[in-house]
Coordinates of C-alpha atoms and ligand atoms in Angstrom, one line a residue:
Chain A
M1 CA 51.1 70.3 -14.0
D2 CA 52.5 72.3 -16.9
R3 CA 54.9 70.3 -19.4
R4 CA 57.8 72.2 -17.3
S5 CA 56.8 71.0 -13.8
F6 CA 56.2 67.6 -15.7
L7 CA 60.0 67.6 -17.3
N8 CA 61.5 68.2 -14.0
L9 CA 60.0 65.0 -12.9
G10 CA 61.2 62.8 -14.8
A11 CA 64.4 63.6 -14.8
A12 CA 64.5 63.9 -11.1
A13 CA 62.9 60.1 -11.3
G14 CA 65.6 59.3 -13.5
A15 CA 63.5 58.0 -15.9
G16 CA 62.8 60.6 -18.1
L17 CA 64.0 59.4 -21.5
A18 CA 62.9 55.6 -21.1
A19 CA 58.8 56.3 -19.8
A20 CA 59.3 57.9 -23.6
A21 CA 60.5 55.1 -25.1
W22 CA 57.7 53.0 -23.3
F23 CA 55.2 55.1 -24.0
D24 CA 55.7 56.6 -27.6
P25 CA 52.2 54.5 -29.7
D26 CA 54.1 54.0 -32.6
R27 CA 56.4 52.2 -30.5
V28 CA 54.2 49.6 -28.9
Y29 CA 52.3 49.4 -31.7
A30 CA 55.3 48.3 -34.3
Q31 CA 56.4 46.5 -31.3
A32 CA 52.5 43.8 -31.3
T33 CA 52.7 43.4 -34.6
A34 CA 55.7 43.9 -37.7
P35 CA 56.1 40.2 -38.5
W36 CA 59.6 40.4 -39.0
T37 CA 60.6 41.3 -35.1
L38 CA 61.2 37.6 -34.9
G39 CA 64.0 38.1 -36.7
L40 CA 65.3 40.0 -33.5
A41 CA 63.7 37.4 -30.7
D42 CA 65.6 36.0 -28.1
V43 CA 66.8 32.6 -28.3
E44 CA 67.0 31.2 -24.6
D45 CA 68.4 27.8 -25.4
D46 CA 70.7 25.9 -27.2
V47 CA 69.3 24.1 -30.3
A48 CA 69.5 20.5 -29.8
P49 CA 71.2 19.0 -33.2
H50 CA 67.7 17.1 -35.5
K51 CA 66.9 15.9 -38.4
L52 CA 64.7 19.2 -41.0
R53 CA 61.6 18.3 -42.8
R54 CA 62.7 18.1 -46.4
L55 CA 59.7 21.2 -48.1
H56 CA 60.5 20.2 -52.0
G57 CA 63.7 18.9 -54.1
R58 CA 66.4 17.0 -53.1
L59 CA 70.3 18.2 -51.2
P60 CA 72.5 17.2 -54.9
A61 CA 75.0 14.6 -54.2
G62 CA 78.4 16.1 -53.8
L63 CA 76.7 18.7 -51.6
E64 CA 78.6 17.1 -48.2
G65 CA 79.4 19.5 -45.3
A66 CA 78.3 22.0 -42.8
L67 CA 76.9 25.4 -43.5
Y68 CA 78.2 26.9 -40.0
R69 CA 77.0 30.3 -38.9
N70 CA 77.0 33.2 -36.2
G71 CA 75.0 36.1 -35.2
P72 CA 73.0 37.0 -32.5
A73 CA 70.4 35.7 -30.5
K74 CA 70.0 36.9 -27.0
F75 CA 69.1 40.5 -26.8
R76 CA 67.5 41.0 -23.5
R77 CA 66.9 40.8 -19.7
P78 CA 65.2 41.8 -17.2
G79 CA 67.6 44.3 -15.8
R80 CA 68.0 45.9 -18.8
S81 CA 68.7 44.8 -22.9
V82 CA 71.4 46.1 -25.1
G83 CA 70.9 49.0 -26.7
H84 CA 72.2 47.4 -30.7
W85 CA 71.8 44.7 -32.8
F86 CA 75.0 44.0 -32.3
D87 CA 75.4 43.4 -29.0
G88 CA 73.5 40.8 -28.6
D89 CA 75.3 36.8 -27.3
G90 CA 76.8 35.5 -30.4
M91 CA 74.5 32.1 -30.9
V92 CA 76.7 29.7 -33.8
R93 CA 74.6 27.2 -35.7
A94 CA 75.6 24.0 -37.5
W95 CA 73.7 23.7 -40.9
T96 CA 75.4 19.5 -41.4
L97 CA 74.5 18.1 -44.9
A98 CA 74.9 14.6 -45.2
G99 CA 73.8 11.4 -47.4
G100 CA 70.8 13.5 -48.4
E101 CA 69.9 14.3 -45.1
A102 CA 70.3 18.2 -42.9
T103 CA 70.6 18.8 -39.7
L104 CA 70.5 21.8 -37.4
A105 CA 72.3 22.5 -33.4
A106 CA 73.2 25.9 -31.7
R107 CA 75.0 26.3 -29.5
F108 CA 75.7 30.3 -27.9
V109 CA 79.7 31.4 -27.3
D110 CA 79.8 30.7 -23.4
T111 CA 82.0 34.3 -23.2
P112 CA 83.0 36.4 -20.0
K113 CA 80.1 38.6 -21.5
R114 CA 77.5 35.9 -21.2
R115 CA 78.4 35.0 -18.2
I116 CA 78.6 38.0 -16.2
E117 CA 75.3 38.8 -17.7
T118 CA 73.8 35.7 -17.3
S119 CA 74.5 36.5 -13.5
A120 CA 73.8 39.7 -13.3
K121 CA 69.8 39.5 -15.2
A122 CA 70.9 42.6 -17.0
C123 CA 72.6 43.5 -19.6
V124 CA 75.3 45.6 -18.3
M125 CA 78.5 45.5 -20.2
P126 CA 79.2 48.1 -23.0
G127 CA 79.1 47.2 -26.5
F128 CA 79.2 48.6 -30.2
G129 CA 75.9 51.0 -29.5
T130 CA 75.2 49.8 -25.7
K131 CA 76.8 51.8 -22.7
A132 CA 78.0 50.3 -19.6
A133 CA 76.0 49.6 -17.2
P134 CA 76.4 48.7 -12.7
G135 CA 78.5 45.7 -12.5
S136 CA 80.4 45.6 -16.0
Q137 CA 83.9 44.8 -15.9
L138 CA 86.1 45.9 -18.6
E139 CA 89.5 44.6 -18.2
G140 CA 89.6 44.1 -21.3
P141 CA 88.0 44.4 -24.9
D142 CA 87.4 39.9 -24.7
D143 CA 85.2 40.8 -21.6
S144 CA 82.8 42.7 -23.8
N145 CA 83.5 40.1 -27.0
A146 CA 79.6 39.4 -28.4
A147 CA 81.5 36.7 -30.8
N148 CA 78.6 37.3 -32.1
T149 CA 79.9 38.2 -36.5
S150 CA 81.0 35.6 -38.0
V151 CA 82.7 31.3 -37.7
I152 CA 85.5 30.3 -40.0
R153 CA 86.4 26.6 -39.7
V154 CA 90.5 27.3 -38.6
G155 CA 92.8 24.4 -38.5
D156 CA 90.6 21.7 -36.3
A157 CA 88.4 24.6 -34.4
L158 CA 85.6 26.8 -35.8
W159 CA 86.3 30.6 -34.4
A160 CA 83.6 32.8 -33.1
L161 CA 84.3 36.3 -35.2
W162 CA 83.7 39.3 -33.3
E163 CA 85.4 42.5 -34.6
G164 CA 87.4 44.3 -31.5
G165 CA 89.0 40.9 -30.0
S166 CA 90.1 38.0 -30.4
P167 CA 88.4 34.7 -31.6
A168 CA 86.8 32.0 -29.9
A169 CA 87.0 28.8 -30.6
L170 CA 84.9 26.5 -30.6
D171 CA 84.8 22.7 -31.1
P172 CA 83.4 21.7 -34.9
V173 CA 81.1 18.7 -33.6
S174 CA 79.9 19.5 -30.0
L175 CA 80.3 23.6 -30.5
E176 CA 81.1 23.7 -27.0
T177 CA 84.1 26.4 -26.7
K178 CA 87.1 25.9 -25.8
G179 CA 87.7 29.7 -25.1
F180 CA 90.1 32.8 -26.5
A181 CA 92.9 32.1 -29.4
V182 CA 95.7 33.0 -28.5
L183 CA 97.7 33.2 -31.6
R184 CA 101.3 34.5 -30.2
Q185 CA 101.0 35.6 -26.7
D186 CA 102.5 38.8 -27.7
L187 CA 99.9 39.7 -29.3
K188 CA 97.0 38.4 -27.1
S189 CA 94.2 40.4 -27.6
M190 CA 94.8 41.1 -30.2
P191 CA 91.7 42.2 -32.2
F192 CA 90.9 40.2 -35.0
S193 CA 87.9 41.4 -37.3
A194 CA 85.3 39.2 -38.7
H195 CA 86.2 39.0 -42.4
P196 CA 89.2 37.1 -43.0
R197 CA 90.3 36.7 -46.8
R198 CA 91.0 33.3 -47.4
E199 CA 93.3 32.7 -51.1
A200 CA 92.3 29.9 -53.2
S201 CA 95.3 28.1 -51.9
G202 CA 93.5 28.2 -48.6
R203 CA 96.3 31.0 -47.2
L204 CA 94.0 33.5 -44.2
W205 CA 94.5 37.3 -43.9
N206 CA 92.8 39.1 -41.8
F207 CA 93.1 42.6 -40.0
G208 CA 92.5 44.1 -36.9
W209 CA 91.1 47.7 -36.2
W210 CA 92.6 49.6 -33.4
R211 CA 92.1 53.9 -34.6
D212 CA 94.3 54.5 -37.9
Q213 CA 96.4 51.6 -37.8
V214 CA 95.5 47.7 -38.2
V215 CA 97.4 44.7 -37.1
V216 CA 97.4 42.3 -40.3
W217 CA 97.2 38.6 -39.3
R218 CA 98.4 36.2 -42.3
L219 CA 98.1 32.7 -41.1
S220 CA 99.0 29.4 -43.6
P221 CA 96.1 26.7 -45.0
Q222 CA 96.8 25.0 -41.7
G223 CA 95.6 27.9 -39.0
A224 CA 99.4 28.6 -37.9
L225 CA 100.6 31.8 -37.0
E226 CA 102.9 33.1 -40.1
D227 CA 102.6 36.5 -39.3
A228 CA 101.2 39.8 -37.8
R229 CA 102.7 43.0 -38.1
I230 CA 101.1 46.6 -37.9
V231 CA 100.2 49.0 -39.9
K232 CA 99.1 52.5 -40.1
L233 CA 96.8 53.8 -42.1
P234 CA 95.7 57.8 -43.1
R235 CA 92.5 57.9 -40.4
A236 CA 90.8 56.8 -37.6
S237 CA 87.8 54.9 -40.2
Y238 CA 84.9 52.3 -39.1
I239 CA 87.2 49.3 -40.8
H240 CA 84.2 46.5 -40.5
D241 CA 85.6 44.6 -43.6
F242 CA 88.5 44.8 -46.3
T243 CA 89.4 42.8 -49.1
A244 CA 91.6 41.7 -51.4
T245 CA 93.2 40.4 -55.2
D246 CA 95.8 37.7 -54.7
R247 CA 98.7 40.1 -54.5
H248 CA 96.9 43.2 -52.7
L249 CA 95.3 44.0 -49.6
I250 CA 93.3 46.1 -49.9
F251 CA 91.2 48.6 -46.9
V252 CA 88.0 51.3 -47.5
L253 CA 88.6 54.2 -45.3
Q254 CA 85.5 55.7 -44.6
P255 CA 84.4 59.1 -43.5
W256 CA 83.0 57.9 -40.6
V257 CA 86.3 58.6 -38.3
Q258 CA 86.7 57.5 -34.8
E259 CA 86.7 61.1 -32.9
R260 CA 87.3 59.7 -29.3
M261 CA 87.5 56.8 -27.4
A262 CA 83.5 57.0 -26.2
M263 CA 80.8 54.6 -25.0
P264 CA 78.9 53.1 -26.9
F265 CA 81.3 52.6 -29.2
N266 CA 79.9 54.1 -32.1
S267 CA 79.2 57.1 -30.5
G268 CA 82.4 58.4 -30.5
F269 CA 82.5 58.6 -34.8
A270 CA 81.4 61.8 -36.6
W271 CA 80.5 62.0 -40.1
R272 CA 83.1 63.6 -42.2
P273 CA 81.3 63.4 -45.6
E274 CA 83.6 67.2 -46.6
Q275 CA 86.9 63.7 -46.3
G276 CA 86.0 61.4 -48.8
T277 CA 86.8 58.1 -48.6
Q278 CA 90.3 57.0 -49.2
V279 CA 91.2 53.5 -50.6
V280 CA 94.4 52.2 -49.2
V281 CA 96.3 49.2 -52.1
I282 CA 99.0 47.4 -49.7
D283 CA 100.9 45.1 -51.2
K284 CA 101.0 41.5 -49.9
A285 CA 105.2 41.3 -50.2
D286 CA 105.5 43.9 -48.4
L287 CA 103.4 45.8 -46.3
D288 CA 104.8 49.3 -46.8
K289 CA 104.4 49.7 -49.9
R290 CA 100.7 51.3 -50.8
R291 CA 99.2 53.4 -52.9
V292 CA 95.7 55.7 -51.5
F293 CA 92.7 56.7 -54.4
E294 CA 90.6 59.0 -53.3
L295 CA 86.2 58.1 -53.7
P296 CA 83.6 60.2 -53.0
P297 CA 81.5 60.0 -48.9
F298 CA 79.4 56.6 -48.3
F299 CA 79.5 54.1 -46.2
F300 CA 79.8 50.5 -46.1
F301 CA 80.2 48.0 -44.1
H302 CA 80.6 44.9 -46.8
L303 CA 82.9 44.2 -49.6
G304 CA 83.1 41.5 -51.9
D305 CA 86.4 39.9 -53.8
A306 CA 88.8 42.1 -55.6
W307 CA 90.5 41.4 -58.7
A308 CA 93.7 42.7 -60.7
E309 CA 93.3 43.1 -64.0
A310 CA 96.2 43.2 -66.6
D311 CA 96.8 46.6 -67.4
G312 CA 96.6 46.6 -63.5
T313 CA 93.6 48.4 -62.9
I314 CA 91.9 47.1 -59.6
R315 CA 87.6 46.4 -59.2
F316 CA 86.2 44.9 -56.4
D317 CA 82.0 45.6 -55.9
A318 CA 80.5 47.0 -52.1
C319 CA 77.2 47.1 -50.7
I320 CA 77.1 51.2 -50.1
D321 CA 74.9 52.8 -48.0
P322 CA 74.8 57.6 -48.2
D323 CA 75.5 57.2 -44.2
P324 CA 76.1 55.6 -41.4
S325 CA 72.8 56.0 -40.2
F326 CA 71.9 51.9 -39.8
A327 CA 75.1 51.6 -37.5
V328 CA 74.2 54.2 -34.7
T329 CA 70.4 54.2 -35.1
G330 CA 69.0 51.9 -37.2
A331 CA 70.2 49.0 -36.3
A332 CA 69.3 49.9 -32.3
K333 CA 65.9 51.0 -33.7
L334 CA 65.3 46.9 -34.9
L335 CA 65.4 45.9 -31.1
S336 CA 62.3 47.4 -30.0
G337 CA 60.7 46.6 -33.9
E338 CA 60.8 49.8 -35.2
A339 CA 62.0 50.1 -39.2
S340 CA 64.1 53.3 -39.7
G341 CA 62.9 53.5 -43.4
G342 CA 66.0 55.0 -44.3
P343 CA 67.5 53.5 -48.2
A344 CA 69.1 50.3 -48.2
P345 CA 72.9 49.8 -48.9
R346 CA 72.8 49.5 -52.9
L347 CA 75.8 47.9 -55.4
A348 CA 78.0 49.2 -56.9
L349 CA 81.3 48.6 -58.2
V350 CA 84.9 50.6 -57.1
T351 CA 87.8 50.7 -60.6
L352 CA 90.9 51.2 -58.7
G353 CA 92.9 52.5 -62.7
A354 CA 96.8 52.3 -63.2
D355 CA 96.7 55.8 -63.8
G356 CA 95.6 56.5 -59.5
K357 CA 91.9 57.7 -60.4
A358 CA 89.3 55.9 -59.1
R359 CA 85.8 55.4 -60.0
L360 CA 82.4 54.7 -57.9
E361 CA 79.7 53.4 -59.7
Q362 CA 76.8 52.7 -58.2
T363 CA 73.5 50.4 -59.2
S364 CA 70.3 50.7 -57.5
D365 CA 70.1 47.4 -56.6
A366 CA 69.3 47.3 -53.1
A367 CA 72.3 44.5 -51.2
E368 CA 73.8 43.8 -48.8
F369 CA 76.6 40.4 -47.5
P370 CA 77.8 39.7 -50.7
R371 CA 79.4 36.8 -51.2
N372 CA 82.2 34.6 -53.7
D373 CA 83.3 31.2 -55.1
P374 CA 86.0 31.4 -52.7
R375 CA 87.9 29.0 -55.7
Y376 CA 88.6 32.7 -57.7
A377 CA 89.2 34.9 -54.4
G378 CA 91.7 37.9 -55.4
L379 CA 91.3 36.3 -59.4
A380 CA 89.5 38.1 -62.1
G381 CA 86.2 36.1 -63.2
N382 CA 84.4 36.0 -60.0
M383 CA 81.2 35.9 -59.1
T384 CA 78.8 37.5 -56.3
V385 CA 76.0 36.4 -54.4
H386 CA 73.8 39.0 -51.8
T387 CA 70.9 39.1 -50.8
V388 CA 68.1 41.6 -51.8
I389 CA 66.8 44.1 -49.4
E390 CA 63.3 45.2 -49.3
P391 CA 63.0 48.9 -49.3
G392 CA 61.5 50.4 -46.4
R393 CA 61.2 47.4 -44.4
P394 CA 64.3 45.7 -42.5
L395 CA 66.2 42.6 -43.3
S396 CA 66.2 40.8 -46.8
R397 CA 64.0 39.1 -49.1
G398 CA 65.6 37.5 -51.8
I399 CA 68.8 37.0 -52.6
A400 CA 71.4 38.0 -56.3
T401 CA 73.9 37.2 -58.8
R402 CA 75.8 39.4 -60.7
D403 CA 78.9 39.1 -63.2
W404 CA 80.4 42.0 -63.9
R405 CA 81.9 40.9 -66.9
G406 CA 78.4 41.5 -68.2
G407 CA 76.4 38.0 -67.8
K408 CA 73.0 38.3 -67.1
A409 CA 71.9 38.7 -63.2
Q410 CA 69.7 36.7 -61.9
A411 CA 67.8 36.9 -58.5
F412 CA 64.6 35.3 -57.1
D413 CA 62.1 36.7 -54.0
F414 CA 61.6 34.5 -51.2
G415 CA 58.9 36.8 -50.4
L416 CA 58.1 39.4 -47.3
D417 CA 57.3 35.7 -45.6
H418 CA 60.9 35.4 -45.6
L419 CA 63.7 37.3 -43.7
V420 CA 66.6 36.3 -45.8
E421 CA 70.4 35.8 -44.5
E422 CA 73.5 35.5 -46.3
F423 CA 74.0 32.8 -48.8
V424 CA 77.9 31.1 -49.6
F425 CA 79.0 29.8 -52.3
A426 CA 79.8 25.3 -51.9
P427 CA 81.5 24.4 -55.2
R428 CA 80.3 21.2 -57.3
P429 CA 82.8 18.5 -57.4
G430 CA 85.1 18.2 -60.2
G431 CA 83.7 21.9 -61.3
S432 CA 86.2 24.1 -62.1
A433 CA 83.6 27.8 -63.3
A434 CA 83.4 30.0 -61.2
F435 CA 79.6 29.6 -59.5
D436 CA 79.9 25.8 -61.1
G437 CA 78.1 24.5 -57.8
W438 CA 75.3 25.7 -55.3
L439 CA 74.3 28.4 -53.1
V440 CA 73.4 27.6 -49.8
G441 CA 71.9 29.6 -47.7
T442 CA 69.0 30.8 -44.8
T443 CA 66.4 31.7 -44.3
L444 CA 63.5 32.9 -41.7
N445 CA 60.2 31.7 -42.6
L446 CA 58.0 34.0 -40.6
K447 CA 54.8 32.4 -41.6
A448 CA 55.3 29.0 -40.6
K449 CA 58.1 30.9 -37.9
A450 CA 61.2 28.6 -38.5
S451 CA 64.4 28.6 -40.1
E452 CA 65.3 26.9 -43.6
L453 CA 68.3 26.3 -45.4
H454 CA 67.4 26.2 -49.0
V455 CA 70.0 25.4 -52.2
F456 CA 70.6 26.5 -55.3
D457 CA 72.1 26.2 -58.3
A458 CA 74.2 28.6 -58.4
R459 CA 74.4 29.8 -62.2
R460 CA 70.4 29.3 -62.3
V461 CA 69.3 31.3 -59.0
A462 CA 66.2 32.5 -61.2
D463 CA 65.3 29.1 -60.7
G464 CA 64.4 29.2 -57.6
P465 CA 66.0 26.4 -54.5
V466 CA 66.2 23.1 -55.7
C467 CA 66.0 21.8 -52.3
S468 CA 64.4 23.4 -49.2
L469 CA 64.1 22.2 -45.6
R470 CA 62.3 23.3 -42.4
A471 CA 64.0 23.6 -38.8
E472 CA 62.6 23.4 -35.8
A473 CA 63.9 26.6 -34.3
A474 CA 62.9 30.0 -35.2
L475 CA 66.4 31.1 -34.9
P476 CA 66.6 35.6 -35.2
V477 CA 68.2 36.7 -38.0
S478 CA 72.9 35.8 -38.3
F479 CA 75.1 37.6 -39.7
H480 CA 77.9 36.0 -41.2
G481 CA 79.3 32.2 -41.8
N482 CA 81.1 29.6 -43.8
F483 CA 80.2 26.8 -45.7
V484 CA 82.9 22.9 -44.9
R485 CA 83.6 21.0 -47.0
G486 CA 82.7 17.3 -45.5
Chain B
M1 CA 112.2 70.1 40.6
R2 CA 114.2 67.3 41.5
P3 CA 116.1 66.9 38.0
I4 CA 116.2 63.2 38.7
K5 CA 112.9 62.7 38.9
T6 CA 112.1 64.5 36.1
F7 CA 114.6 62.3 33.8
A8 CA 112.9 58.9 34.9
V9 CA 109.4 60.6 33.8
V10 CA 111.1 61.0 30.7
L11 CA 112.3 57.4 30.7
S12 CA 109.4 55.5 31.4
I13 CA 107.3 58.5 28.6
A14 CA 110.0 57.3 26.4
A15 CA 109.0 53.2 27.5
L16 CA 105.4 53.7 27.2
A17 CA 105.8 55.0 23.4
A18 CA 107.9 52.4 23.0
T19 CA 105.4 50.0 24.1
A20 CA 102.7 51.9 21.9
A21 CA 104.1 51.6 18.9
A22 CA 105.2 47.8 18.7
A23 CA 101.0 47.3 20.3
Q24 CA 100.3 49.0 16.8
E25 CA 102.4 47.3 14.9
A26 CA 100.8 45.0 11.2
S27 CA 101.9 42.3 8.8
L28 CA 100.1 41.6 5.4
T29 CA 100.1 38.1 3.8
V30 CA 99.2 38.9 0.6
A31 CA 98.3 35.5 -0.8
F32 CA 97.1 34.1 -4.6
A33 CA 94.5 32.0 -5.4
G34 CA 93.2 30.6 -9.0
V35 CA 96.8 30.6 -10.6
K36 CA 96.1 28.4 -13.8
A37 CA 99.6 29.1 -14.7
H38 CA 102.6 27.8 -12.1
K39 CA 105.4 29.5 -14.1
G40 CA 107.3 33.4 -13.6
K41 CA 106.6 35.3 -10.4
M42 CA 103.7 37.5 -9.2
M43 CA 105.1 41.4 -9.4
G44 CA 103.4 43.3 -6.7
V45 CA 102.8 46.8 -5.3
L46 CA 101.7 47.7 -2.4
F47 CA 100.5 51.0 -1.1
D48 CA 99.1 54.1 1.1
S49 CA 97.2 56.2 -0.4
Q50 CA 94.5 57.1 -3.3
A51 CA 98.2 59.7 -4.9
A52 CA 100.5 56.6 -5.1
Y53 CA 98.1 54.3 -6.0
D54 CA 97.0 56.6 -9.1
G55 CA 100.7 56.6 -9.7
K56 CA 101.4 60.1 -8.0
G57 CA 103.2 59.0 -5.2
E58 CA 106.1 56.6 -4.0
A59 CA 105.0 52.9 -3.0
V60 CA 105.1 51.4 0.8
R61 CA 106.9 48.4 -0.2
A62 CA 106.9 45.7 -4.0
F63 CA 107.6 42.8 -3.8
A64 CA 107.9 39.1 -6.7
V65 CA 106.3 35.6 -5.4
A66 CA 108.0 33.0 -7.0
A67 CA 104.5 31.7 -8.8
D68 CA 105.9 27.9 -9.3
G69 CA 104.6 26.9 -5.5
A70 CA 101.3 25.2 -4.2
T71 CA 100.7 27.8 -2.4
I72 CA 102.2 31.2 -3.2
E73 CA 102.4 34.2 -0.5
E74 CA 105.0 36.7 0.1
R75 CA 104.3 38.4 4.0
L76 CA 105.1 41.9 4.8
P77 CA 106.0 42.6 7.8
G78 CA 106.6 45.7 9.6
L79 CA 103.3 48.6 8.4
K80 CA 101.9 50.7 9.9
P81 CA 97.9 49.8 10.9
G82 CA 95.7 52.0 7.9
R83 CA 94.5 51.7 5.0
Y84 CA 96.4 50.2 1.6
A85 CA 95.3 49.2 -1.6
I86 CA 97.9 46.2 -4.5
R87 CA 98.6 46.5 -7.7
V88 CA 99.9 43.2 -8.5
F89 CA 100.5 41.4 -12.2
H90 CA 101.6 38.1 -12.9
D91 CA 104.7 37.7 -14.7
L92 CA 104.4 34.8 -16.7
D93 CA 107.3 34.5 -19.4
G94 CA 109.7 36.5 -16.1
D95 CA 110.8 39.4 -18.3
G96 CA 110.5 41.6 -15.0
K97 CA 107.7 43.8 -17.1
M98 CA 103.9 43.8 -17.8
G99 CA 103.8 42.8 -20.6
L100 CA 101.7 44.7 -23.1
N101 CA 100.6 44.0 -27.1
P102 CA 101.4 46.0 -29.6
F103 CA 97.9 48.1 -29.1
G104 CA 98.8 48.4 -25.8
I105 CA 96.5 46.0 -24.4
P106 CA 98.0 43.7 -21.0
T107 CA 99.2 40.1 -21.7
E108 CA 100.0 39.2 -18.6
P109 CA 97.3 38.5 -16.0
F110 CA 97.0 41.7 -13.8
A111 CA 94.1 41.8 -11.1
F112 CA 94.0 44.2 -7.4
S113 CA 93.0 43.8 -3.5
N114 CA 89.6 42.9 -2.8
D115 CA 89.2 41.3 -6.7
A116 CA 88.2 44.8 -7.4
K117 CA 87.5 44.7 -11.4
G118 CA 88.8 47.8 -13.3
M119 CA 86.5 49.7 -16.1
M120 CA 88.4 50.3 -19.2
G121 CA 92.0 50.7 -17.0
P122 CA 92.7 49.7 -13.9
A123 CA 90.4 49.3 -10.3
S124 CA 90.3 52.8 -8.4
W125 CA 91.1 53.7 -5.2
D126 CA 87.9 53.3 -3.7
A127 CA 87.5 49.4 -5.0
A128 CA 90.7 48.1 -4.0
A129 CA 91.2 49.5 -0.9
F130 CA 91.1 47.7 2.7
E131 CA 92.0 48.2 6.7
V132 CA 95.1 46.7 7.2
K133 CA 95.1 46.1 11.6
A134 CA 97.5 46.4 14.0
G135 CA 98.7 42.5 14.3
D136 CA 98.9 40.1 11.3
N137 CA 96.6 40.9 8.1
V138 CA 95.6 38.5 5.5
Q139 CA 94.7 39.8 1.7
T140 CA 93.6 37.1 -0.8
I141 CA 93.2 37.5 -4.5
H142 CA 92.6 35.7 -7.6
I143 CA 94.5 36.0 -11.0
D144 CA 94.8 34.5 -14.3
Ligands
LIG1 FE1 79.7 42.2 -41.4

């Protein structure tokens, strides 16, 4: 049989591509060998609350509360698997710290997507990087809501967040899903992104993306809707995260632009580096008042906190990539055990001058998941913690802190046996200086095949964790979360 | 040819035709199930062709039925047997319009005959169309 007739046969069987993937020896080898693939393994069942085993150190007195985190934890079903890391079912994890002990409980968010796919025994719903398959139903955005990106405390509820639909409300103790939150009946099913920004006062700002528009949400510290307004933007750029100073909302419009509504979602975007990056600064007090800055082209998912200086200069940090290849192919390949080998995102500082000129300074630090001290949200003098990515291997292996006022950067390397997740800051009671407190976060220990919780003194990261504890479960790598004081 | 006999034949043919028409008449009861919010109205539209269903022709009937009762149904008499499909939405606020959020996504529940589901839009005619036979018919639609 010559090559041509083989290809024809493959096409006739309707399985040409699938067969090619299956027989790709590199792919099969990678699946069989790479330890990091544990970070994208499926979880079948909820994790019952259980006490963590202490590995070393003691939980600091005064660190009481819960680290809630969210991330996809079910990717594969007999009939079909999702096509992208971002399309797995959200599992909310509660790492609770009380009385010197820590417990872990984790529960899948009970979404329509998960129900449809459980009964179909196949991942049929469309997503960020997954095409729809027969059996899918999509009558509104929440039918494909994976509720898998972050989790925040709003009033008495936990909200599991995704970027294209409504928050899924959960009970904070049992983690049971109550249903999608409707902030106001006429705003039902409006998108509520996974990256809200909370002011030091507790007031919450968020956006929801829709082509070249966003809805800007404003919630009171107690979680009541104060305002929702539609803001038109100069282009239909992909916006995963935004940032804010105490007085401004900042939308960074990268040149990854939606040119058509398509399935999967990411296939409708095109990389247009010639268009550069635009930064739109909007007044919180008057959403019609805006300034637009121009920067060179870059791709990003995550921004750090922003602040304004006395002369009107605005600065914020960002984890930037040269292009969107991770969003398109890299994060899809991870699921089949392939490391794309592309460059890691780098920490950068953006400066928006009072003269209307913008500047991008890129560091050489491979960085993702930037977080800050929430007491300094939007204010000068904040500090940043981010994960440190291992070049050439997907996912992170360490954490580092950065003080943009010139303080010494600190880092800790967990080593290649750990997949390191986002760390968040928890303040020391009675303290007030930026990063006076702890950094709390999780890793997946690939050798022990178990998830771990680690606590650092936020100002002494290089010293390593002051306390580490191990869970009984090995949970896949999650995206984002927040610490809620007990 | 005798004129009287001819007249009688014509009459009897007319009578036969009338009987046939009566036998071919159909009624359709549209019943709603699964209703969570017992308020407002179910606003339904009945179509008898794909073109009309897809917005390129006239609907056969439009109806509004109060959604506050224990049973919520509408009887549509005087239909011709054939294939039909229904689009319905639950007008929760009673303003007579399908509520849409600022990005154009429905904020009020909607459904189709056969409980057909849409895929980024309304269910297709093929999925929603059902047979109405001579006599009484029932179509139950789950909504909310
Ligand atoms: Fe994110």
